[in-house]
Short mmCIF file of C-alpha atoms and ligand atoms in Angstrom, two decimals:
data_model
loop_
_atom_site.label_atom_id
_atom_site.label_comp_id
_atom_site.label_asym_id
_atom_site.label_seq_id
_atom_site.Cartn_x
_atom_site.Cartn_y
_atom_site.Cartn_z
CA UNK A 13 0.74 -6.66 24.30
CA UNK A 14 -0.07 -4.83 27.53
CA UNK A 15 -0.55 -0.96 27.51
CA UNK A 16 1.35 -0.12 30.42
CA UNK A 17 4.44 -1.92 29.12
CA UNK A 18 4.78 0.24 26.48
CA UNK A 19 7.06 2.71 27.82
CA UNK A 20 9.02 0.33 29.54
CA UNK A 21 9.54 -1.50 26.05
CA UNK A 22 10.51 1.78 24.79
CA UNK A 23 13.15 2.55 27.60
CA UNK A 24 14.84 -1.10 26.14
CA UNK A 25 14.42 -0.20 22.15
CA UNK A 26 16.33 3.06 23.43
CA UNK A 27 19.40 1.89 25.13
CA UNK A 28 19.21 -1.07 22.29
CA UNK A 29 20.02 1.74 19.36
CA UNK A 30 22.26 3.57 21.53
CA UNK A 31 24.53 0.47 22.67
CA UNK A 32 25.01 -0.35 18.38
CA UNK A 33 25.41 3.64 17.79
CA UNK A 34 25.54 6.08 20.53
CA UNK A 35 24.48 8.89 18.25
CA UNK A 36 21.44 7.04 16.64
CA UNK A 37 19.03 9.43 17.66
CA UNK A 38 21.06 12.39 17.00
CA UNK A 39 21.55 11.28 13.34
CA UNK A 40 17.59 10.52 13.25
CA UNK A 41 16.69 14.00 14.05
CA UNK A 42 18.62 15.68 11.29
CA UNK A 43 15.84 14.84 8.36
CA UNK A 44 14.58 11.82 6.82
CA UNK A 45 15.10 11.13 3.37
CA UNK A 46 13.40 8.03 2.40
CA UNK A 47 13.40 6.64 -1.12
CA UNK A 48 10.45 4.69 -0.83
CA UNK A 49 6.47 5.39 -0.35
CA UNK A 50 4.78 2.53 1.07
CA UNK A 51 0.78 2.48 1.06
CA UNK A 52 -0.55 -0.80 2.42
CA UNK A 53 -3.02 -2.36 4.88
CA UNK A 54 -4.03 -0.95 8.63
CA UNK A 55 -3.89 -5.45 9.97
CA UNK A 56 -2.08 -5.25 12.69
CA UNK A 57 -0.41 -8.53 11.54
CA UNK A 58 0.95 -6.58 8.42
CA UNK A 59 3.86 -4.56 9.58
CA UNK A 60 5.69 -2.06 6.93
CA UNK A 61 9.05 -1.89 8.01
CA UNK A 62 9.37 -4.59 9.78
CA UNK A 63 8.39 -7.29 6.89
CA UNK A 64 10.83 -5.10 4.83
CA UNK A 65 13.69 -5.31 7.01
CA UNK A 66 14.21 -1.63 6.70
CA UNK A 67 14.98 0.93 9.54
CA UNK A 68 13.32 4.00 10.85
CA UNK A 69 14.18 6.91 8.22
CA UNK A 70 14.23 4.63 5.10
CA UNK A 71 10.79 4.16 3.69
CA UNK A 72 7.87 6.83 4.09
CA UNK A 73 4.43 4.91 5.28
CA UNK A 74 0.67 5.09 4.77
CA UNK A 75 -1.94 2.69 5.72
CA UNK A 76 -5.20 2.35 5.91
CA UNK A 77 -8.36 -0.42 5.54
CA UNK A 78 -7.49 -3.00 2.56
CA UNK A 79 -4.49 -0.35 0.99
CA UNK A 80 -6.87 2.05 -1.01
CA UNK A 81 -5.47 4.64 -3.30
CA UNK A 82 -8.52 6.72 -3.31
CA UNK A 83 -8.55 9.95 -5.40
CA UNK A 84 -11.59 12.23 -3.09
CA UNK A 85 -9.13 10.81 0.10
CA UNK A 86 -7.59 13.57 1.40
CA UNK A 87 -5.38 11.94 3.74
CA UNK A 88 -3.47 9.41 1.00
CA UNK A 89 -3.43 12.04 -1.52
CA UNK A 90 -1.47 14.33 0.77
CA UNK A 91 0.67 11.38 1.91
CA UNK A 92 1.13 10.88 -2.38
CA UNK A 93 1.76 14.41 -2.91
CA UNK A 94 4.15 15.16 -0.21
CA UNK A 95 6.06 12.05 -1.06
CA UNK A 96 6.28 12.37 -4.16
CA UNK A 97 6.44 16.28 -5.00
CA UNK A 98 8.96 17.40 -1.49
CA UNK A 99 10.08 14.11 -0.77
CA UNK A 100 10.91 13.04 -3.96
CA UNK A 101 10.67 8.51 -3.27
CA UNK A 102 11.62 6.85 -6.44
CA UNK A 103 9.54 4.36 -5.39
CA UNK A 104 5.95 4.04 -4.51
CA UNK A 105 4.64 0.42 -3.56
CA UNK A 106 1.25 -0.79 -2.79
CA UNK A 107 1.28 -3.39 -0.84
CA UNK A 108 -1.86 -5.65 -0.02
CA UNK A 109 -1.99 -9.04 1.72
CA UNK A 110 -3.79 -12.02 1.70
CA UNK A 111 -6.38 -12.89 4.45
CA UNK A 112 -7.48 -8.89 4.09
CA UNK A 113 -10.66 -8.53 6.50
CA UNK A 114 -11.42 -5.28 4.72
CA UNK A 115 -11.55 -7.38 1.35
CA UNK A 116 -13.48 -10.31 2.57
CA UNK A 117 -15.99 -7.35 3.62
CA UNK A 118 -16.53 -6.23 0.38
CA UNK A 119 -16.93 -9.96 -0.98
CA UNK A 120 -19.90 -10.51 1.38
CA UNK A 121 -23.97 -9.13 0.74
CA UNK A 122 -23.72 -7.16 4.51
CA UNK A 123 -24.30 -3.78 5.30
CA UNK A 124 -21.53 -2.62 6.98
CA UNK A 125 -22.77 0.90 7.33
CA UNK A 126 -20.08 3.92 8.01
CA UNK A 127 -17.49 1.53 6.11
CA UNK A 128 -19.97 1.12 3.13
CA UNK A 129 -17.99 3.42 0.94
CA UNK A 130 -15.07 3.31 1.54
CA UNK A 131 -15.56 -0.87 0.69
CA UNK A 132 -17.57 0.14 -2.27
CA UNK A 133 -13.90 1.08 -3.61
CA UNK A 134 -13.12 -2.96 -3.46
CA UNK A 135 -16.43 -3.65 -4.71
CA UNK A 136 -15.91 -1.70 -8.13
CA UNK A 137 -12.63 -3.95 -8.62
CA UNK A 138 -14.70 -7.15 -8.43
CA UNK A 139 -17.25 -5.44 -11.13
CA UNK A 140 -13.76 -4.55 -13.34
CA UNK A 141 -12.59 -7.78 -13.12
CA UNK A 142 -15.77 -9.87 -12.54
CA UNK A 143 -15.17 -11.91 -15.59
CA UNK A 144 -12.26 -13.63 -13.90
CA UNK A 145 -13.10 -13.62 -10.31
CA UNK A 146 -16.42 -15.42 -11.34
CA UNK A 147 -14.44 -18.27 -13.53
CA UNK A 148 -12.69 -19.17 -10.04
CA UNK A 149 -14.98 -21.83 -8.50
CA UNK A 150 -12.59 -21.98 -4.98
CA UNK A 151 -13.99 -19.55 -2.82
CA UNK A 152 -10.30 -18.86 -1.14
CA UNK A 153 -8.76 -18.50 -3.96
CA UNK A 154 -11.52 -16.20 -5.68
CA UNK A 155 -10.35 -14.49 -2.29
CA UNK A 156 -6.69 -14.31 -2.64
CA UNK A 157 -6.84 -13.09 -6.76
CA UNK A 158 -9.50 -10.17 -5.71
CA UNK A 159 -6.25 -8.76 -3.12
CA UNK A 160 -4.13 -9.20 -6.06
CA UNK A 161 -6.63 -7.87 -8.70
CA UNK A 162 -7.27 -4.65 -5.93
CA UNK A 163 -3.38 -3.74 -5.37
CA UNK A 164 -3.09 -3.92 -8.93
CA UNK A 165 -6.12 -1.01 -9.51
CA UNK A 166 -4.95 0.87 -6.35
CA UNK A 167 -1.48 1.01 -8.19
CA UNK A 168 -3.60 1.84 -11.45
CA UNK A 169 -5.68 4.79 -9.21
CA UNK A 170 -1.75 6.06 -8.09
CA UNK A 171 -0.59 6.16 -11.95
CA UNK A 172 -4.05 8.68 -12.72
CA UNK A 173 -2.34 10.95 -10.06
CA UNK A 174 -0.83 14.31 -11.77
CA UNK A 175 2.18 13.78 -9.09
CA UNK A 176 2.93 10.15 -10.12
CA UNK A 177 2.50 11.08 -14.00
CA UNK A 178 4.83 13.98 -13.74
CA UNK A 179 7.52 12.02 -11.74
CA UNK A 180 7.40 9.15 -14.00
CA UNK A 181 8.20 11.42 -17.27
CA UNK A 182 10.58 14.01 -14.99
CA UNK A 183 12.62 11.14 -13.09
CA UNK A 184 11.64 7.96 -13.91
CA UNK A 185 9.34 6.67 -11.10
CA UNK A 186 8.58 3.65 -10.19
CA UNK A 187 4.97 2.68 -9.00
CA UNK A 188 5.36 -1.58 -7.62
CA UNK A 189 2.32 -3.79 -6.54
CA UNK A 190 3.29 -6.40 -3.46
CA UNK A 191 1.03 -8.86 -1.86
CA UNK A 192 2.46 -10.11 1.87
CA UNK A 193 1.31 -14.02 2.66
CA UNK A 194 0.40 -13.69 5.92
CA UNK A 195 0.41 -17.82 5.77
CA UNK A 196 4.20 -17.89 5.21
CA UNK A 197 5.86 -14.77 5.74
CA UNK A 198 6.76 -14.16 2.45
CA UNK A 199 6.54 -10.43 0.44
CA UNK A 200 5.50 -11.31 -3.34
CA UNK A 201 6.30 -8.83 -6.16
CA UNK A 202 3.15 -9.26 -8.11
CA UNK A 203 5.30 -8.11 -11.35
CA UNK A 204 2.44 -6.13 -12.87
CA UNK A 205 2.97 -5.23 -16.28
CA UNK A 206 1.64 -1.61 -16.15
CA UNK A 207 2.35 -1.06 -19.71
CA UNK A 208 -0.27 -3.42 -20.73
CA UNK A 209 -2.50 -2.77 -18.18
CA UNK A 210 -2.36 1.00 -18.79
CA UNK A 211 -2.45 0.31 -22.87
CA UNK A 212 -6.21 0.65 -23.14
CA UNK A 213 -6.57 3.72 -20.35
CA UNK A 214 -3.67 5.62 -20.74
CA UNK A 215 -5.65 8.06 -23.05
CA UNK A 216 -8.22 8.36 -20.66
CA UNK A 217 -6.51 9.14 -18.13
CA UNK A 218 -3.56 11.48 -19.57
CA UNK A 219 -3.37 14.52 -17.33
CA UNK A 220 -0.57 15.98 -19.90
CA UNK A 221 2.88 15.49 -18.32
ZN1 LIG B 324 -6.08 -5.89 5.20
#
């Protein structure tokens, strides 16, 4: 990708959309009303919409290092709230992916100084779940169930959210946890059975909706 082709690729994506539907922009401008919060990784490699297949105006999109649902971050907790509280997504996925730089990070003994705490984050999942990341001897695979094991506990850190407990009981919400293979392409629904995980926390965390 060059920089100064970048407007030139946009003159093309233009007269693309309006040779399918001359009033695609118009259309556009009127609102957005996505059904879908996505919150997944900043890797350039790991696109939202277009792994999805979805189109501009269909899912609402936040990313940042290794797809952290942190609850002191202002920026996904406003991205959360507006989604969720004006926006009103059904949906709201995390979505993390395997060969994660930001999770390989926290896996290693390096200071990595500014991004120290906001790693720290991943680093707390491998001492929730060290029992089972230490019974893995393969060091890639150790690798690959610590992205699984950290959507799963960023979807857990979205369902100890006031906005995600009241939409669940109000409308039904659903929160989903996704892991992209960057090997082969393919978007894996990790199935996570929230109602066991949340069995032993739920009391804990009850925020009375
Ligand atoms: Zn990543």
């Amino acid at each position: 990708m060059k920089i100064q082709n970048v407007f030139k690729n946009n003159e093309s994506w233009i007269a693309g959309k309006l040779e399918k539907d001359p009033n695609y922009f118009t259309e556009l401008s009127k609102g957005q009303n996505p059904d879908v919060l996505y919150i997944g990784c900043s890797d350039s490699r790991v696109t939202a919409e277009d792994l999805m297949g979805v189109a501009p105006g269909e899912v609402f999109v936040h990313r940042n290092i290794a797809n952290m649902v942190i609850s002191i971050d202002l920026n996904v907790m406003s991205v959360l709230n507006y989604a969720v509280e004006h926006l009103k997504v059904n949906h709201v996925v995390v979505c993390g992916h395997y060969f994660c730089g930001g999770v390989k990070a926290a896996m290693q003994s390096e200071d990595m100084g500014v991004l120290n705490p906001w790693l720290r984050n991943i680093r707390d999942v491998y001492r929730i779940h060290k029992t089972e990341l230490n019974a893995i001897a393969d060091e890639s695979e150790k690798y690959n169930r610590l992205v699984e094991l950290n959507v799963q506990e960023q979807c857990v850190n979205l369902i100890k959210t006031a906005e995600v407990q009241k939409a669940i009981t109000e409308r039904g919400l659903q929160v989903h946890g996704w892991v992209f293979d960057i090997h082969s392409g393919k978007l894996i629904d990790l199935k996570i059975d929230f109602d066991h995980v949340l069995k032993n926390i739920r009391e804990i965390y009850d925020l009375g909706h």
